[in-house]
CSV table of C-alpha atoms and ligand atoms in Angstrom, one decimal:
chain,number,residue,atom,x,y,z
A,16,UNK,CA,128.0,36.7,113.5
A,17,UNK,CA,131.5,37.7,112.1
A,18,UNK,CA,129.9,38.1,108.8
A,19,UNK,CA,126.5,40.3,109.9
A,20,UNK,CA,129.3,42.3,111.8
A,21,UNK,CA,131.2,42.3,108.5
A,22,UNK,CA,128.2,43.9,106.7
A,23,UNK,CA,127.2,46.4,109.7
A,24,UNK,CA,130.7,47.9,109.1
A,25,UNK,CA,130.2,47.8,105.3
A,26,UNK,CA,127.2,49.8,105.8
A,27,UNK,CA,128.4,52.2,108.0
A,28,UNK,CA,131.5,52.9,105.6
A,29,UNK,CA,128.8,53.3,102.8
A,30,UNK,CA,127.1,55.7,104.6
A,31,UNK,CA,130.1,57.8,105.6
A,32,UNK,CA,131.0,57.6,101.7
A,33,UNK,CA,127.8,59.0,100.8
A,34,UNK,CA,127.8,61.4,103.3
A,35,UNK,CA,131.2,62.8,102.5
A,36,UNK,CA,130.4,63.1,98.8
A,37,UNK,CA,128.3,65.9,100.0
A,38,UNK,CA,131.3,68.4,100.7
A,39,UNK,CA,133.8,68.9,97.9
A,40,UNK,CA,137.5,67.6,97.9
A,41,UNK,CA,140.3,70.0,97.5
A,42,UNK,CA,140.3,71.9,94.3
A,43,UNK,CA,142.7,71.0,91.6
A,44,UNK,CA,142.7,74.0,89.8
A,45,UNK,CA,141.6,77.8,90.3
A,46,UNK,CA,138.0,77.9,89.0
A,47,UNK,CA,138.4,81.7,87.4
A,48,UNK,CA,141.0,80.6,85.2
A,49,UNK,CA,139.5,77.2,84.5
A,50,UNK,CA,135.9,77.8,83.0
A,51,UNK,CA,135.7,75.7,79.8
A,52,UNK,CA,136.2,78.3,76.8
A,53,UNK,CA,135.9,77.5,73.0
A,54,UNK,CA,138.8,77.6,71.0
A,55,UNK,CA,138.4,79.8,67.7
A,56,UNK,CA,139.2,78.9,64.2
A,57,UNK,CA,141.8,80.8,62.2
A,58,UNK,CA,139.1,83.1,60.4
A,59,UNK,CA,137.4,84.0,63.9
A,60,UNK,CA,140.3,85.3,65.6
A,61,UNK,CA,139.5,88.8,65.3
A,62,UNK,CA,137.1,88.2,67.7
A,63,UNK,CA,139.6,87.2,70.5
A,64,UNK,CA,140.1,91.4,71.3
A,65,UNK,CA,137.0,90.7,73.2
A,66,UNK,CA,138.6,89.5,76.1
A,67,UNK,CA,136.5,88.4,79.3
A,68,UNK,CA,138.7,89.1,82.1
A,69,UNK,CA,138.7,93.0,80.5
A,70,UNK,CA,134.9,92.7,80.6
A,71,UNK,CA,135.2,91.2,84.1
A,72,UNK,CA,136.5,94.4,85.3
A,73,UNK,CA,133.5,96.3,83.9
A,74,UNK,CA,131.3,94.0,86.5
A,75,UNK,CA,133.4,94.5,89.3
A,76,UNK,CA,132.9,98.1,88.8
A,77,UNK,CA,129.2,97.8,89.0
A,78,UNK,CA,129.2,95.5,92.1
A,79,UNK,CA,131.6,98.0,93.9
A,80,UNK,CA,129.4,100.8,93.5
A,81,UNK,CA,126.2,98.7,95.1
A,82,UNK,CA,128.4,98.1,97.9
A,83,UNK,CA,129.5,101.4,98.5
A,84,UNK,CA,125.8,102.7,98.5
A,85,UNK,CA,124.9,99.5,101.0
A,86,UNK,CA,127.8,100.6,103.1
A,87,UNK,CA,126.7,104.0,103.3
A,88,UNK,CA,123.7,103.7,105.2
A,89,UNK,CA,121.6,101.4,103.7
A,90,UNK,CA,122.3,98.0,105.1
A,91,UNK,CA,119.2,96.2,104.2
A,92,UNK,CA,117.7,97.6,100.9
A,93,UNK,CA,120.7,98.0,98.5
A,94,UNK,CA,122.0,98.1,95.0
A,95,UNK,CA,122.2,100.4,92.2
A,96,UNK,CA,118.7,101.2,92.9
A,97,UNK,CA,116.8,103.7,90.7
A,98,UNK,CA,116.7,107.0,91.8
A,99,UNK,CA,119.5,107.1,94.7
A,100,UNK,CA,122.9,108.1,94.6
A,101,UNK,CA,123.7,104.6,93.5
A,102,UNK,CA,121.9,105.4,90.2
A,103,UNK,CA,123.6,108.8,89.8
A,104,UNK,CA,126.7,107.1,90.2
A,105,UNK,CA,126.4,104.2,88.3
A,106,UNK,CA,125.1,106.8,85.3
A,107,UNK,CA,128.2,108.9,85.8
A,108,UNK,CA,130.6,105.5,85.7
A,109,UNK,CA,128.9,104.5,82.4
A,110,UNK,CA,129.2,108.3,80.8
A,111,UNK,CA,133.2,108.1,81.8
A,112,UNK,CA,133.5,104.3,80.1
A,113,UNK,CA,131.7,105.7,77.0
A,114,UNK,CA,134.0,108.8,76.7
A,115,UNK,CA,136.7,106.8,77.4
A,116,UNK,CA,136.1,104.0,74.7
A,117,UNK,CA,135.5,107.4,72.5
A,118,UNK,CA,131.8,107.0,71.5
A,119,UNK,CA,130.1,110.3,70.1
A,120,UNK,CA,127.6,112.4,71.6
A,121,UNK,CA,127.9,111.0,75.1
A,122,UNK,CA,125.0,112.2,77.4
A,123,UNK,CA,122.4,111.6,80.2
A,124,UNK,CA,118.9,111.9,79.3
A,125,UNK,CA,117.0,112.5,82.2
A,126,UNK,CA,113.6,110.7,83.3
A,127,UNK,CA,111.4,111.3,86.1
A,128,UNK,CA,110.3,108.7,88.2
A,129,UNK,CA,107.0,107.8,89.8
A,130,UNK,CA,107.2,107.7,93.5
A,131,UNK,CA,109.6,105.0,94.4
A,132,UNK,CA,109.0,102.3,97.2
A,133,UNK,CA,111.6,102.6,99.6
A,134,UNK,CA,111.5,100.0,102.6
A,135,UNK,CA,113.6,101.9,105.0
A,136,UNK,CA,114.1,99.4,107.3
A,137,UNK,CA,112.8,96.2,109.3
A,138,UNK,CA,112.9,93.6,111.6
A,139,UNK,CA,111.1,90.2,112.2
A,140,UNK,CA,112.0,88.1,115.3
A,141,UNK,CA,110.0,84.9,116.4
A,142,UNK,CA,109.3,83.7,119.4
A,143,UNK,CA,108.0,80.7,121.5
A,144,UNK,CA,108.7,78.8,124.8
A,145,UNK,CA,110.7,81.5,126.1
A,146,UNK,CA,113.1,81.1,122.8
A,147,UNK,CA,113.5,84.3,120.4
A,148,UNK,CA,114.7,83.8,116.9
A,149,UNK,CA,115.7,86.8,115.0
A,150,UNK,CA,115.0,86.2,111.1
A,151,UNK,CA,118.0,88.2,109.6
A,152,UNK,CA,117.4,87.1,105.8
A,153,UNK,CA,113.8,88.3,105.8
A,154,UNK,CA,113.7,90.6,103.0
A,155,UNK,CA,110.5,92.2,101.8
A,156,UNK,CA,108.8,92.0,98.2
A,157,UNK,CA,108.9,95.0,96.3
A,158,UNK,CA,106.1,97.3,96.6
A,159,UNK,CA,105.2,95.0,100.1
A,160,UNK,CA,103.2,97.6,102.0
A,161,UNK,CA,104.5,98.3,105.6
A,162,UNK,CA,103.3,97.6,109.2
A,163,UNK,CA,101.7,100.0,111.3
A,164,UNK,CA,103.7,102.3,113.2
A,165,UNK,CA,104.9,99.9,116.6
A,166,UNK,CA,104.8,96.7,114.7
A,167,UNK,CA,102.6,93.7,114.1
A,168,UNK,CA,102.7,91.0,117.0
A,169,UNK,CA,101.2,87.9,115.0
A,170,UNK,CA,100.6,84.3,116.0
A,171,UNK,CA,102.9,82.5,113.6
A,172,UNK,CA,101.5,79.5,111.3
A,173,UNK,CA,103.2,76.9,109.0
A,174,UNK,CA,101.2,75.8,106.1
A,175,UNK,CA,103.8,73.6,104.5
A,176,UNK,CA,103.8,74.1,100.8
A,177,UNK,CA,100.7,76.0,100.8
A,178,UNK,CA,98.8,73.7,98.5
A,179,UNK,CA,95.2,73.8,98.5
A,180,UNK,CA,95.6,70.7,100.6
A,181,UNK,CA,97.9,72.3,103.1
A,182,UNK,CA,95.5,75.4,103.4
A,183,UNK,CA,92.4,73.3,103.5
A,184,UNK,CA,90.3,73.7,107.1
A,185,UNK,CA,93.6,75.9,108.4
A,186,UNK,CA,92.3,79.3,109.9
A,187,UNK,CA,95.3,82.0,108.4
A,188,UNK,CA,93.0,84.9,109.6
A,189,UNK,CA,95.3,87.7,110.9
A,190,UNK,CA,98.1,85.2,111.5
A,191,UNK,CA,101.7,85.2,110.0
A,192,UNK,CA,101.8,82.8,107.6
A,193,UNK,CA,104.9,80.7,106.7
A,194,UNK,CA,105.2,78.5,103.5
A,195,UNK,CA,108.2,76.5,102.0
A,196,UNK,CA,108.9,76.7,98.4
A,197,UNK,CA,111.0,74.6,96.3
A,198,UNK,CA,110.1,76.8,93.4
A,199,UNK,CA,114.1,77.9,93.5
A,200,UNK,CA,114.6,80.2,90.5
A,201,UNK,CA,111.4,82.2,91.0
A,202,UNK,CA,111.3,85.9,92.7
A,203,UNK,CA,107.8,86.4,91.4
A,204,UNK,CA,104.1,86.1,92.2
A,205,UNK,CA,103.6,82.7,90.5
A,206,UNK,CA,106.0,81.2,92.9
A,207,UNK,CA,104.6,77.6,94.1
A,208,UNK,CA,101.7,78.4,91.7
A,209,UNK,CA,100.6,81.6,93.2
A,210,UNK,CA,101.0,80.6,96.9
A,211,UNK,CA,101.0,84.0,98.3
A,212,UNK,CA,98.0,84.8,96.4
A,213,UNK,CA,95.9,81.7,98.2
A,214,UNK,CA,97.4,82.6,101.7
A,215,UNK,CA,95.9,86.3,101.0
A,216,UNK,CA,93.0,85.5,100.1
A,217,UNK,CA,92.6,83.1,103.4
A,218,UNK,CA,92.9,86.4,105.4
A,219,UNK,CA,96.5,86.5,106.4
A,220,UNK,CA,98.0,89.4,108.0
A,221,UNK,CA,101.7,88.8,106.7
A,222,UNK,CA,102.9,86.2,104.5
A,223,UNK,CA,106.6,84.4,104.3
A,224,UNK,CA,107.8,82.5,101.6
A,225,UNK,CA,110.8,80.2,102.7
A,226,UNK,CA,113.0,79.9,99.6
A,227,UNK,CA,114.3,76.4,99.8
A,228,UNK,CA,117.9,76.9,98.8
A,229,UNK,CA,120.8,75.7,101.1
A,230,UNK,CA,122.3,78.4,103.1
A,231,UNK,CA,120.2,81.5,104.4
A,232,UNK,CA,119.9,83.6,101.0
A,233,UNK,CA,118.2,87.0,101.4
A,234,UNK,CA,116.3,87.3,98.0
A,235,UNK,CA,114.7,90.5,96.6
A,236,UNK,CA,111.2,89.5,94.9
A,237,UNK,CA,109.3,91.3,91.9
A,238,UNK,CA,106.1,92.8,93.4
A,239,UNK,CA,104.2,89.6,94.1
A,240,UNK,CA,100.4,91.5,94.6
A,241,UNK,CA,99.8,91.0,98.3
A,242,UNK,CA,98.0,93.7,100.4
A,243,UNK,CA,99.8,92.5,103.6
A,244,UNK,CA,103.5,92.8,104.5
A,245,UNK,CA,105.3,90.1,102.8
A,246,UNK,CA,108.6,88.8,102.8
A,247,UNK,CA,111.1,86.2,101.6
A,248,UNK,CA,113.1,84.3,103.9
A,249,UNK,CA,116.2,82.0,103.5
A,250,UNK,CA,116.5,78.5,104.4
A,251,UNK,CA,118.0,78.4,107.7
A,252,UNK,CA,115.8,80.9,109.0
A,253,UNK,CA,112.8,79.3,107.6
A,254,UNK,CA,113.9,76.2,109.5
A,255,UNK,CA,114.3,77.6,112.5
A,256,UNK,CA,111.0,79.1,112.3
A,257,UNK,CA,109.0,76.3,111.5
A,258,UNK,CA,110.8,74.1,114.4
A,259,UNK,CA,109.6,76.7,116.8
A,260,UNK,CA,106.1,76.5,115.5
A,261,UNK,CA,106.2,72.8,115.7
A,262,UNK,CA,107.7,72.9,118.6
A,263,UNK,CA,105.1,74.9,120.3
A,264,UNK,CA,102.3,73.1,118.6
A,265,UNK,CA,99.3,71.7,121.7
A,266,UNK,CA,100.8,74.7,124.0
A,267,UNK,CA,101.5,78.4,123.6
A,268,UNK,CA,101.5,79.2,119.6
A,269,UNK,CA,104.5,80.7,118.5
A,270,UNK,CA,104.6,84.4,117.9
A,271,UNK,CA,106.2,86.8,115.3
A,272,UNK,CA,107.1,90.6,116.0
A,273,UNK,CA,107.0,92.1,112.4
A,274,UNK,CA,108.3,95.9,111.7
A,275,UNK,CA,108.7,97.4,108.2
A,276,UNK,CA,109.1,101.2,107.5
A,277,UNK,CA,108.2,102.2,103.7
A,278,UNK,CA,108.2,105.5,102.5
A,279,UNK,CA,106.9,106.2,98.9
A,280,UNK,CA,109.6,108.7,97.7
A,281,UNK,CA,108.3,111.6,95.1
A,282,UNK,CA,110.2,113.5,92.9
A,283,UNK,CA,113.2,111.1,92.0
A,284,UNK,CA,115.0,111.0,89.0
A,285,UNK,CA,116.8,108.5,86.7
A,286,UNK,CA,118.3,108.8,83.3
A,287,UNK,CA,119.1,106.9,80.0
A,288,UNK,CA,122.9,107.1,79.2
A,289,UNK,CA,123.3,107.5,75.6
A,290,UNK,CA,126.4,107.3,73.5
A,291,UNK,CA,127.1,106.1,69.9
A,292,UNK,CA,129.6,105.4,67.1
A,293,UNK,CA,128.4,107.0,63.9
A,294,UNK,CA,128.2,105.1,60.5
A,295,UNK,CA,127.9,105.8,57.2
A,296,UNK,CA,124.1,105.9,56.5
A,297,UNK,CA,120.8,106.9,58.0
A,298,UNK,CA,120.3,103.3,59.4
A,299,UNK,CA,120.8,102.3,63.1
A,300,UNK,CA,121.6,99.4,65.5
A,301,UNK,CA,120.7,99.8,69.1
A,302,UNK,CA,122.6,98.1,71.9
A,303,UNK,CA,121.0,98.5,75.3
A,304,UNK,CA,121.6,97.4,78.5
A,305,UNK,CA,119.8,98.1,82.0
A,306,UNK,CA,121.8,100.0,84.8
A,307,UNK,CA,119.5,98.8,87.8
A,308,UNK,CA,120.3,96.1,90.3
A,309,UNK,CA,119.5,94.6,93.6
A,310,UNK,CA,122.5,93.9,95.8
A,311,UNK,CA,125.5,93.3,93.9
A,312,UNK,CA,123.8,92.7,90.5
A,313,UNK,CA,127.0,91.0,89.1
A,314,UNK,CA,124.9,88.8,86.3
A,315,UNK,CA,121.5,90.7,86.4
A,316,UNK,CA,122.6,93.1,85.1
A,317,UNK,CA,126.7,94.2,85.3
A,318,UNK,CA,127.1,91.4,83.1
A,319,UNK,CA,124.7,92.7,80.5
A,320,UNK,CA,126.4,96.3,81.2
A,321,UNK,CA,130.1,94.7,80.3
A,322,UNK,CA,128.9,93.3,77.2
A,323,UNK,CA,127.6,96.5,75.8
A,324,UNK,CA,130.9,98.4,76.7
A,325,UNK,CA,133.0,95.2,75.2
A,326,UNK,CA,130.8,95.7,72.1
A,327,UNK,CA,131.2,99.8,72.1
A,328,UNK,CA,135.2,99.0,72.4
A,329,UNK,CA,135.0,96.6,69.8
A,330,UNK,CA,133.4,98.8,67.3
A,331,UNK,CA,135.1,102.1,68.2
A,332,UNK,CA,138.3,100.4,66.5
A,333,UNK,CA,136.5,99.9,63.2
A,334,UNK,CA,137.1,103.0,61.0
A,335,UNK,CA,133.9,104.9,60.7
A,336,UNK,CA,134.0,104.6,56.7
A,337,UNK,CA,133.5,100.9,57.5
A,338,UNK,CA,130.7,101.3,59.7
A,339,UNK,CA,127.8,100.9,57.7
A,340,UNK,CA,125.1,101.8,60.5
A,341,UNK,CA,125.3,104.1,63.3
A,342,UNK,CA,125.4,102.4,66.4
A,343,UNK,CA,123.6,103.6,69.5
A,344,UNK,CA,124.3,102.2,73.2
A,345,UNK,CA,121.6,103.2,75.7
A,346,UNK,CA,122.3,102.5,79.5
A,347,UNK,CA,118.9,102.3,80.6
A,348,UNK,CA,117.1,103.1,83.7
A,349,UNK,CA,116.1,99.4,84.3
A,350,UNK,CA,112.8,97.9,85.5
A,351,UNK,CA,113.8,96.3,89.0
A,352,UNK,CA,111.5,99.2,90.4
A,353,UNK,CA,108.5,98.1,88.4
A,354,UNK,CA,108.7,101.8,86.3
A,355,UNK,CA,110.6,101.1,83.3
A,356,UNK,CA,110.9,104.4,82.4
A,357,UNK,CA,113.9,104.2,79.6
A,358,UNK,CA,111.5,101.2,77.9
A,359,UNK,CA,108.3,103.1,78.1
A,360,UNK,CA,110.1,106.5,76.7
A,361,UNK,CA,111.4,104.3,73.7
A,362,UNK,CA,107.9,102.4,72.7
A,363,UNK,CA,107.0,106.3,73.0
A,364,UNK,CA,108.9,107.2,70.3
A,365,UNK,CA,108.6,104.3,67.6
A,366,UNK,CA,110.0,107.2,64.6
A,367,UNK,CA,113.5,106.3,66.4
A,368,UNK,CA,113.5,102.7,65.1
A,369,UNK,CA,112.0,103.4,61.8
A,370,UNK,CA,115.3,102.5,59.9
A,371,UNK,CA,116.7,100.0,62.7
A,372,UNK,CA,118.3,97.0,61.4
A,373,UNK,CA,118.6,95.4,64.9
A,374,UNK,CA,118.0,96.3,68.6
A,375,UNK,CA,120.2,93.9,70.8
A,376,UNK,CA,119.2,93.9,74.8
A,377,UNK,CA,122.5,92.8,76.5
A,378,UNK,CA,121.2,91.3,79.7
A,379,UNK,CA,122.3,88.5,82.3
A,380,UNK,CA,125.0,87.4,79.4
A,381,UNK,CA,127.2,85.2,82.1
A,382,UNK,CA,126.7,83.3,85.0
A,383,UNK,CA,128.1,80.2,86.4
A,384,UNK,CA,126.0,77.0,86.7
A,385,UNK,CA,125.3,76.1,90.2
A,386,UNK,CA,124.2,72.7,91.0
A,387,UNK,CA,121.9,71.9,93.7
A,388,UNK,CA,122.9,68.7,94.7
A,389,UNK,CA,123.0,66.7,97.9
A,390,UNK,CA,121.8,69.7,100.2
A,391,UNK,CA,124.3,71.9,98.9
A,392,UNK,CA,125.0,74.3,95.9
A,393,UNK,CA,128.0,73.1,94.1
A,394,UNK,CA,130.2,75.4,92.0
A,395,UNK,CA,131.0,74.2,88.0
A,396,UNK,CA,133.5,75.4,85.7
A,397,UNK,CA,131.1,76.5,83.3
A,398,UNK,CA,128.4,78.9,82.7
A,399,UNK,CA,124.2,78.5,82.5
A,400,UNK,CA,122.8,77.8,79.2
A,401,UNK,CA,121.1,81.0,78.4
A,402,UNK,CA,117.4,81.7,77.3
A,403,UNK,CA,117.2,83.2,73.8
A,404,UNK,CA,114.9,85.2,71.9
A,405,UNK,CA,115.3,86.3,68.0
A,406,UNK,CA,113.0,88.2,66.3
A,407,UNK,CA,113.2,88.9,62.8
A,408,UNK,CA,113.7,87.4,59.3
A,409,UNK,CA,114.6,83.9,58.7
A,410,UNK,CA,117.9,85.2,57.7
A,411,UNK,CA,118.8,86.7,60.9
A,412,UNK,CA,117.5,83.6,62.9
A,413,UNK,CA,120.2,81.7,61.0
A,414,UNK,CA,122.8,84.5,62.0
A,415,UNK,CA,122.3,84.5,65.6
A,416,UNK,CA,122.4,80.4,65.7
A,417,UNK,CA,125.6,80.7,63.9
A,418,UNK,CA,127.0,83.1,66.3
A,419,UNK,CA,126.1,81.4,69.1
A,420,UNK,CA,127.3,78.2,67.7
A,421,UNK,CA,130.3,79.8,66.9
A,422,UNK,CA,131.7,81.1,69.8
A,423,UNK,CA,130.2,78.3,72.3
A,424,UNK,CA,127.1,80.2,73.7
A,425,UNK,CA,125.2,77.5,75.5
A,426,UNK,CA,121.0,78.2,74.9
A,427,UNK,CA,118.0,76.4,75.8
A,428,UNK,CA,117.1,74.2,73.0
A,429,UNK,CA,114.5,76.2,71.9
A,430,UNK,CA,114.1,80.1,71.9
A,431,UNK,CA,111.5,81.9,73.5
A,432,UNK,CA,108.2,83.6,71.6
A,433,UNK,CA,109.0,87.0,72.9
A,434,UNK,CA,111.2,88.9,74.7
A,435,UNK,CA,110.8,89.6,78.4
A,436,UNK,CA,112.8,91.5,80.3
A,437,UNK,CA,114.2,95.1,79.9
A,438,UNK,CA,113.3,95.0,76.0
A,439,UNK,CA,109.7,94.0,76.9
A,440,UNK,CA,108.0,97.4,75.8
A,441,UNK,CA,109.9,98.1,72.6
A,442,UNK,CA,111.2,94.9,70.9
A,443,UNK,CA,108.9,94.3,68.6
A,444,UNK,CA,109.4,98.1,66.7
A,445,UNK,CA,112.3,96.5,64.9
A,446,UNK,CA,114.3,93.2,64.7
A,447,UNK,CA,115.4,92.1,67.9
A,448,UNK,CA,117.2,89.7,69.8
A,449,UNK,CA,118.6,88.7,73.1
A,450,UNK,CA,120.3,86.4,75.7
A,451,UNK,CA,119.2,86.5,79.5
A,452,UNK,CA,119.2,84.0,82.0
A,453,UNK,CA,120.5,83.9,85.9
A,454,UNK,CA,121.5,81.2,88.1
A,455,UNK,CA,120.5,80.2,91.7
A,456,UNK,CA,121.6,83.0,93.2
A,457,UNK,CA,119.9,85.5,91.0
A,458,UNK,CA,118.2,88.4,93.0
A,459,UNK,CA,119.8,87.4,95.9
A,460,UNK,CA,122.9,88.8,98.0
A,461,UNK,CA,125.0,86.0,96.5
A,462,UNK,CA,124.8,87.2,93.1
A,463,UNK,CA,128.4,88.4,93.4
A,464,UNK,CA,131.1,88.8,90.4
A,465,UNK,CA,132.6,85.8,91.9
A,466,UNK,CA,129.9,83.9,89.5
A,467,UNK,CA,130.4,85.6,86.4
A,468,UNK,CA,132.5,83.3,84.5
A,469,UNK,CA,134.7,85.7,82.2
A,470,UNK,CA,134.4,83.1,79.9
A,471,UNK,CA,130.6,83.5,79.4
A,472,UNK,CA,131.0,87.4,79.1
A,473,UNK,CA,133.4,86.6,76.3
A,474,UNK,CA,131.4,84.4,74.5
A,475,UNK,CA,128.0,86.2,74.3
A,476,UNK,CA,129.8,89.5,73.4
A,477,UNK,CA,132.0,88.1,70.5
A,478,UNK,CA,128.7,86.5,69.4
A,479,UNK,CA,126.8,89.8,69.3
A,480,UNK,CA,130.0,91.6,67.6
A,481,UNK,CA,129.7,88.9,65.0
A,482,UNK,CA,126.0,89.2,64.6
A,483,UNK,CA,126.4,92.8,64.2
A,484,UNK,CA,128.9,92.6,61.5
A,485,UNK,CA,126.5,89.9,59.9
A,486,UNK,CA,123.6,92.1,59.8
A,487,UNK,CA,125.6,94.9,58.4
A,488,UNK,CA,125.6,93.0,55.1
A,489,UNK,CA,121.9,92.6,55.0
A,490,UNK,CA,119.4,95.4,53.7
A,491,UNK,CA,116.8,96.3,56.3
A,492,UNK,CA,114.3,94.7,54.1
A,493,UNK,CA,116.1,91.4,54.5
A,494,UNK,CA,116.6,91.7,58.2
A,495,UNK,CA,112.8,93.0,58.8
A,496,UNK,CA,110.2,90.3,60.7
A,497,UNK,CA,107.9,88.5,58.2
A,498,UNK,CA,104.4,90.1,58.4
A,499,UNK,CA,102.5,86.9,59.4
A,500,UNK,CA,104.6,86.9,62.8
A,501,UNK,CA,103.8,90.8,63.8
A,502,UNK,CA,100.3,89.3,64.9
A,503,UNK,CA,101.0,88.6,68.4
A,504,UNK,CA,98.3,86.1,69.7
B,629,ZN,ZN1,117.7,92.3,84.2
């Protein structure tokens, strides 16, 4: 008896240990100052002038623009959104910084936007058995159609993971359909193996994807190709609605009231922000970073813009006579609105790249590694490994690999076969490369400057500076893609 009681006590103690292990203990260091950093060899010390904490201030300058826009009458759909006053403020901010750094020919190239999808306001509330829950975290997927005036009042159903098996035999016609996704980092149509498409084909009147990350994150999705109002939902709200649906089973079904006012606004403008550092030849290097963002967009893409500014500062200090090629710096309009105005303009001006040694796309250059463990998201003292693309000669590939190694840029083990993101429309017009990655908070209201390690900004930016320096030792013909690789299959 005594023995078995002892065993019970022991197993209870074990339980409490595993439960408390999910909650972190008191921190022993200040995270912002303690991210892992690479120690540089004496011959690499020239790059120490690229300082991560300084670059982080550029990240904070941009996230502040987003918050100002949010706090001036745009509490639901906000960020550095193309065509809005946040876009204009952000362009002006970048022009000011380019001038402060001493770039030449600093100017704005205005671009007309196609009609822009603007979700002006929305609300989602579910009720069953006399209980009503407001789903605060609901965020319409980009380009989602709105509801009719007066909104929708629909029966709510839960289809679990929305696999073929979950959907088999279910009548979804005219219903609000909720599904749970463990595809945490997707903000795109392929989430959960195209579940949104499968549900839409079965006649749903509204679709909700519950993003299975702990907390109640608001996430902004790219267009998902749905023809009915479609939203993402945080896990807390997702659990609440699934409970409501579950408890009402067999009785009066749960219902959901949805209102989404969407406007298509014509005649808006955006811009490419240009600056340059003249070199001593007619050859060029392009450094680009997209300016637009959803929410605070600290990694996507305040980090990339900060990296571009860090490169501008570094090369502005090098005397013109020592700069072999003109470096163009471009704050591009971006692609979150699905228009990619700068990208398409550049793609249509191939002549600009006729004597270009390299295009570097600065996009998502630093993000803290977050770990989903034991039901919560844990922070860490390091950066996420970055996806990377490099397209050019074998020499260029080796220059990139060496630079990432030199400054401690963690990467995926294998590069990507093509450059996605902002550079996608034109990356094949010259030798080009990029590092790009977010973390679990990508495209969410948690993607704040707090999660952008200065060490990651320093590492990526130093590596790019070293790459530009090394590339300038080589002639164009030694950098260009071998002909066989130009054929994309
Ligand atoms: Zn981006």
